[in-house]
Short mmCIF file of C-alpha atoms in Angstrom, two decimals:
data_model
loop_
_atom_site.label_atom_id
_atom_site.label_comp_id
_atom_site.label_asym_id
_atom_site.label_seq_id
_atom_site.Cartn_x
_atom_site.Cartn_y
_atom_site.Cartn_z
CA MET P 119 26.57 -36.43 -250.59
CA ALA P 120 27.06 -32.51 -250.15
CA TRP P 121 28.22 -31.25 -246.95
CA GLU P 122 24.94 -29.50 -246.46
CA ASP P 123 22.95 -32.51 -247.40
CA SER P 124 23.97 -34.72 -244.37
CA GLU P 125 21.64 -36.39 -242.20
CA GLU P 126 24.04 -35.69 -239.29
CA LEU P 127 24.26 -31.95 -239.96
CA ARG P 128 20.47 -31.89 -240.18
CA GLU P 129 20.34 -33.64 -236.42
CA LEU P 130 22.48 -31.20 -235.10
CA LEU P 131 20.94 -28.24 -236.17
CA ASP P 132 17.23 -29.92 -235.42
CA ARG P 133 18.47 -30.32 -231.97
CA LEU P 134 19.48 -26.45 -231.93
CA LYS P 135 16.28 -25.46 -233.05
CA ALA P 136 14.60 -27.55 -230.60
CA ILE P 137 16.09 -25.65 -227.35
CA SER P 138 13.71 -22.81 -226.18
CA TYR P 139 13.05 -21.10 -223.15
CA VAL P 140 9.88 -21.05 -220.88
CA LYS P 141 7.88 -17.92 -222.04
CA PRO P 142 6.21 -15.64 -219.19
CA ASP P 143 2.87 -16.22 -220.24
CA GLU P 144 3.45 -20.36 -219.51
CA LEU P 145 4.28 -19.68 -216.07
CA PRO P 146 1.35 -20.12 -213.73
CA ASN P 147 -0.20 -17.18 -212.05
CA ILE P 148 -0.18 -18.56 -208.57
CA ASP P 149 2.91 -19.35 -206.12
CA LEU P 150 4.06 -23.01 -206.23
CA TYR P 151 4.94 -25.46 -203.68
CA MET P 152 8.60 -27.20 -204.20
CA ASP P 153 7.08 -30.50 -205.87
CA GLN P 154 4.97 -27.95 -208.36
CA VAL P 155 8.11 -26.32 -209.31
CA THR P 156 10.26 -29.35 -210.05
CA THR P 157 7.32 -30.62 -211.88
CA PHE P 158 6.71 -27.63 -214.13
CA MET P 159 10.68 -27.46 -214.87
CA ASP P 160 10.83 -30.91 -215.82
CA PHE P 161 8.01 -30.61 -218.33
CA HIS P 162 8.84 -27.37 -219.77
CA LEU P 163 12.55 -27.88 -220.22
CA GLU P 164 12.35 -31.51 -221.25
CA ALA P 165 13.92 -30.55 -224.65
CA SER P 166 16.98 -29.44 -223.07
CA LYS P 167 17.49 -33.11 -221.49
CA ARG P 168 20.50 -35.03 -222.88
CA TYR P 169 19.09 -38.40 -221.55
CA SER P 170 15.17 -38.87 -220.89
CA GLU P 171 16.24 -40.00 -217.25
CA ASP P 172 17.79 -36.69 -216.18
CA LYS P 173 16.72 -34.80 -213.54
CA LEU P 174 16.53 -31.04 -214.64
CA LEU P 175 15.81 -29.76 -211.05
CA THR P 176 15.44 -31.59 -207.77
CA LYS P 177 14.59 -30.25 -204.17
CA THR P 178 17.98 -30.83 -203.32
CA MET P 179 19.32 -28.31 -205.92
CA ILE P 180 16.61 -25.47 -205.02
CA ASN P 181 17.70 -25.82 -201.32
CA ASN P 182 21.49 -25.59 -202.55
CA TYR P 183 20.54 -22.40 -204.41
CA THR P 184 18.61 -20.69 -201.72
CA LYS P 185 21.95 -21.83 -199.10
CA ASN P 186 24.30 -20.19 -201.67
CA GLU P 187 22.15 -17.00 -202.14
CA LEU P 188 21.30 -17.74 -205.97
CA LEU P 189 17.90 -18.06 -204.68
CA PRO P 190 15.64 -15.93 -202.17
CA PRO P 191 13.89 -18.23 -199.64
CA PRO P 192 10.36 -18.92 -200.33
CA ASN P 193 7.51 -17.48 -198.89
CA LYS P 194 5.45 -19.80 -196.55
CA LYS P 195 7.18 -22.85 -198.50
CA LYS P 196 5.91 -21.24 -201.70
CA TYR P 197 7.71 -19.96 -204.64
CA SER P 198 6.86 -16.86 -206.90
CA LYS P 199 6.87 -16.03 -210.44
CA ASP P 200 10.30 -14.09 -209.54
CA HIS P 201 11.71 -17.40 -207.98
CA MET P 202 10.61 -19.11 -211.49
CA TYR P 203 12.68 -16.67 -213.79
CA LEU P 204 15.70 -17.15 -211.45
CA LEU P 205 15.55 -20.80 -211.26
CA ILE P 206 15.40 -20.78 -215.42
CA LEU P 207 18.33 -18.55 -215.37
CA ILE P 208 20.39 -20.76 -212.98
CA TYR P 209 19.46 -23.80 -215.24
CA TYR P 210 21.07 -21.92 -218.05
CA LEU P 211 24.03 -20.31 -216.54
CA LYS P 212 25.39 -23.57 -214.27
CA GLY P 213 25.84 -25.24 -217.78
CA VAL P 214 28.72 -22.81 -218.60
CA LEU P 215 29.54 -20.95 -215.24
CA SER P 216 30.83 -22.17 -211.63
CA ILE P 217 28.23 -21.69 -208.57
CA THR P 218 30.72 -18.99 -207.29
CA ASP P 219 30.60 -16.82 -210.71
CA ILE P 220 26.57 -17.38 -210.80
CA GLN P 221 26.38 -16.32 -206.93
CA ALA P 222 28.61 -13.06 -207.94
CA VAL P 223 26.15 -12.15 -210.78
CA LEU P 224 22.89 -13.21 -209.18
CA LYS P 225 23.23 -11.98 -205.74
CA PRO P 226 23.23 -8.28 -206.40
CA PHE P 227 20.45 -8.62 -209.03
CA ASN P 228 18.29 -10.30 -206.52
CA GLU P 229 19.19 -7.59 -204.08
CA MET P 230 18.25 -4.85 -206.40
CA PHE P 231 15.27 -6.28 -208.31
CA PHE P 232 14.00 -9.26 -206.77
CA GLY P 233 10.21 -9.20 -205.61
CA GLY P 234 9.48 -5.59 -207.09
CA ALA P 235 12.42 -4.10 -205.38
CA GLY P 236 13.93 -2.24 -208.41
CA GLU P 237 12.82 0.16 -211.44
CA VAL P 238 12.64 -2.51 -213.87
CA PRO P 239 10.27 -5.89 -213.05
CA PHE P 240 11.91 -9.17 -213.04
CA GLU P 241 9.63 -10.28 -215.79
CA ARG P 242 10.90 -7.56 -218.12
CA VAL P 243 14.35 -8.70 -217.11
CA TYR P 244 13.57 -12.01 -218.06
CA GLU P 245 12.08 -11.16 -221.03
CA GLU P 246 14.80 -8.99 -222.50
CA ILE P 247 17.14 -11.81 -222.02
CA PHE P 248 15.60 -14.17 -223.87
CA SER P 249 14.16 -11.77 -226.50
CA VAL P 250 16.95 -12.37 -228.67
CA GLN P 251 16.81 -16.35 -228.26
CA LYS P 252 15.45 -17.05 -231.62
CA ALA P 253 17.87 -14.81 -233.69
CA GLN P 254 20.74 -16.27 -231.47
CA SER P 255 19.71 -19.86 -232.19
CA ASP P 256 19.84 -18.83 -235.96
CA VAL P 257 23.40 -17.40 -235.61
CA ALA P 258 24.34 -20.69 -233.75
CA ALA P 259 22.96 -22.97 -236.43
CA LYS P 260 24.95 -20.96 -239.43
CA ASP P 261 28.03 -21.06 -237.06
CA VAL P 262 27.69 -24.82 -236.62
CA ALA P 263 26.94 -25.39 -240.44
CA ARG P 264 29.83 -23.37 -241.11
CA LYS P 265 32.30 -25.36 -238.82
CA TRP P 266 30.89 -28.55 -240.23
CA LYS P 267 31.87 -27.61 -243.75
CA ALA P 268 35.18 -26.55 -242.62
CA VAL P 269 35.91 -29.96 -241.01
CA GLN P 270 34.60 -31.77 -244.08
CA GLY P 271 37.86 -30.29 -246.11
CA ILE P 272 40.44 -31.89 -243.81
CA TYR P 273 41.99 -35.36 -243.64
CA THR P 274 41.15 -35.90 -247.50
CA ASP P 275 44.67 -37.42 -247.63
CA VAL P 276 43.31 -40.29 -244.98
CA LYS P 277 42.18 -43.11 -247.17
CA ASP P 278 40.27 -45.30 -244.23
CA GLU P 279 36.89 -43.97 -244.20
CA GLU P 280 36.21 -44.67 -240.88
CA GLN P 281 39.31 -42.99 -239.13
CA GLN P 282 38.52 -40.03 -241.60
CA ALA P 283 35.05 -39.89 -240.15
CA PHE P 284 36.48 -39.85 -236.58
CA LEU P 285 39.22 -37.39 -237.10
CA ARG P 286 36.54 -35.03 -238.61
CA LYS P 287 34.05 -35.48 -235.62
CA LEU P 288 36.88 -34.98 -233.43
CA SER P 289 37.64 -31.69 -235.13
CA LEU P 290 34.23 -30.66 -235.07
CA ILE P 291 33.88 -31.22 -231.12
CA CYS P 292 37.28 -29.27 -230.43
CA LEU P 293 36.21 -26.32 -232.91
CA LEU P 294 32.79 -26.31 -230.74
CA SER P 295 34.58 -26.61 -227.45
CA PHE P 296 37.09 -23.92 -228.23
CA ASP P 297 34.46 -21.38 -229.29
CA VAL P 298 32.65 -22.32 -225.77
CA TYR P 299 36.16 -21.92 -223.84
CA MET P 300 36.63 -18.34 -225.50
CA LYS P 301 33.26 -17.13 -224.73
CA LYS P 302 33.46 -18.36 -221.08
CA GLN P 303 36.95 -16.70 -220.95
CA LEU P 304 35.10 -13.27 -221.72
CA ILE P 305 32.27 -14.08 -219.73
CA GLU P 306 34.69 -14.79 -216.63
CA GLN P 307 36.39 -11.57 -217.31
CA ILE P 308 33.20 -9.52 -217.00
CA ILE P 309 32.23 -10.91 -213.86
CA ASP P 310 35.77 -10.72 -212.31
CA LYS P 311 35.90 -6.78 -213.25
CA GLU P 312 32.27 -5.63 -212.88
CA PHE P 313 30.76 -8.28 -210.08
CA ALA P 314 33.66 -9.74 -208.13
CA PRO P 315 36.39 -7.05 -208.62
CA ARG P 316 38.79 -8.50 -205.72
CA GLU P 317 41.40 -10.61 -206.93
CA ALA P 318 42.17 -13.43 -204.51
CA GLN P 319 45.68 -14.17 -203.68
CA PRO P 320 47.09 -17.76 -204.82
CA ALA P 321 46.49 -19.41 -201.52
CA GLU P 322 42.85 -18.02 -201.49
CA LYS P 323 42.15 -19.05 -205.05
CA GLY P 324 43.19 -22.79 -203.88
CA LYS P 325 40.68 -22.79 -200.77
CA GLU P 326 37.83 -21.30 -203.20
CA GLU P 327 38.79 -24.23 -205.65
CA LYS P 328 38.72 -26.72 -203.05
CA ALA P 329 35.50 -25.23 -201.58
CA GLU P 330 33.82 -25.20 -205.10
CA LYS P 331 34.76 -28.96 -205.62
CA SER P 332 33.69 -29.84 -202.07
CA LYS P 333 30.28 -27.92 -202.98
CA LYS P 334 29.79 -29.75 -205.93
CA LYS P 335 30.47 -33.06 -204.60
CA GLU P 336 27.78 -32.75 -201.72
CA GLU P 337 25.54 -31.49 -204.14
CA LYS P 338 26.05 -34.71 -206.69
CA LYS P 339 25.58 -36.83 -203.52
CA GLU P 340 22.29 -34.92 -202.43
CA GLU P 341 21.10 -35.44 -205.96
CA LYS P 342 21.73 -38.89 -206.24
CA LYS P 343 20.22 -39.49 -202.98
CA GLU P 344 17.26 -37.38 -203.98
CA GLU P 345 16.94 -39.70 -207.51
CA LYS P 346 17.45 -42.81 -205.31
CA LYS P 347 14.35 -41.62 -203.39
CA GLU P 348 12.54 -41.21 -206.31
CA GLU P 349 13.43 -44.56 -207.56
CA LYS P 350 12.24 -46.27 -204.16
CA LYS P 351 8.73 -44.28 -204.73
CA VAL P 352 8.08 -45.50 -208.09
CA GLU P 353 9.09 -49.18 -207.02
CA LYS P 354 6.79 -48.88 -204.07
CA LYS P 355 4.07 -47.78 -206.27
CA ALA P 356 4.77 -50.50 -208.97
CA GLU P 357 4.60 -53.10 -206.19
CA LYS P 358 1.51 -51.94 -204.64
CA LYS P 359 -0.09 -52.04 -208.44
CA SER P 360 1.37 -55.61 -208.89
CA GLU P 361 -0.10 -56.74 -205.13
CA GLY P 362 -3.46 -55.28 -205.98
CA LYS P 363 -3.57 -56.99 -209.29
CA LYS P 364 -2.63 -60.53 -207.67
CA LYS P 365 -5.12 -59.84 -204.93
CA ALA P 366 -7.85 -59.14 -207.78
#
């Protein structure tokens, strides 16, 4: 079988094509309560889930974003379109960057543009960022295909097919990871230069790292609590339905 005819490669490329963003016209024209926000995000970003049971956005996450100044507080418990645009940006950024780095980028952005404060409306910023999404998806797909082809030409001397396949997949993972690593280094360099120019001392860096780890642990704990609460609600509903059926 030719490398370009591989079913595994097609699956990978199909996965890339399935990744999309929430278009501005898909956002409701009314402000939303917390539950409505999480429901909306869960539905519109479903294709980005790794596992079907994953929670893309929880109440705890939103509250933590507000505490960490990534997201301005809601107005009378309601979230505007600008809030929604920010939450989508945070969702994508947190897959690569730390909360501290996201904060460094979004805090000045919010101060300048949130709620119509700047010359450019939030919606245009959002549209401009994602306008090249389709083209970038095509570029990414071609790059993955090239890397796939490259690893098919190594370990040709390995006779054991299972071992050969394993080594090639490991090499592909490493190639893709190194690509992400290099780009992450560039992103962090831009942030350090343009958004957070103050260079921390070694002792301060250690404190920041500990604080970041502590934040992440707390966020995970809160997320798990939130998930357990949701699970209990579902269980209670199921029990009530079961009891109703028995009575009937």
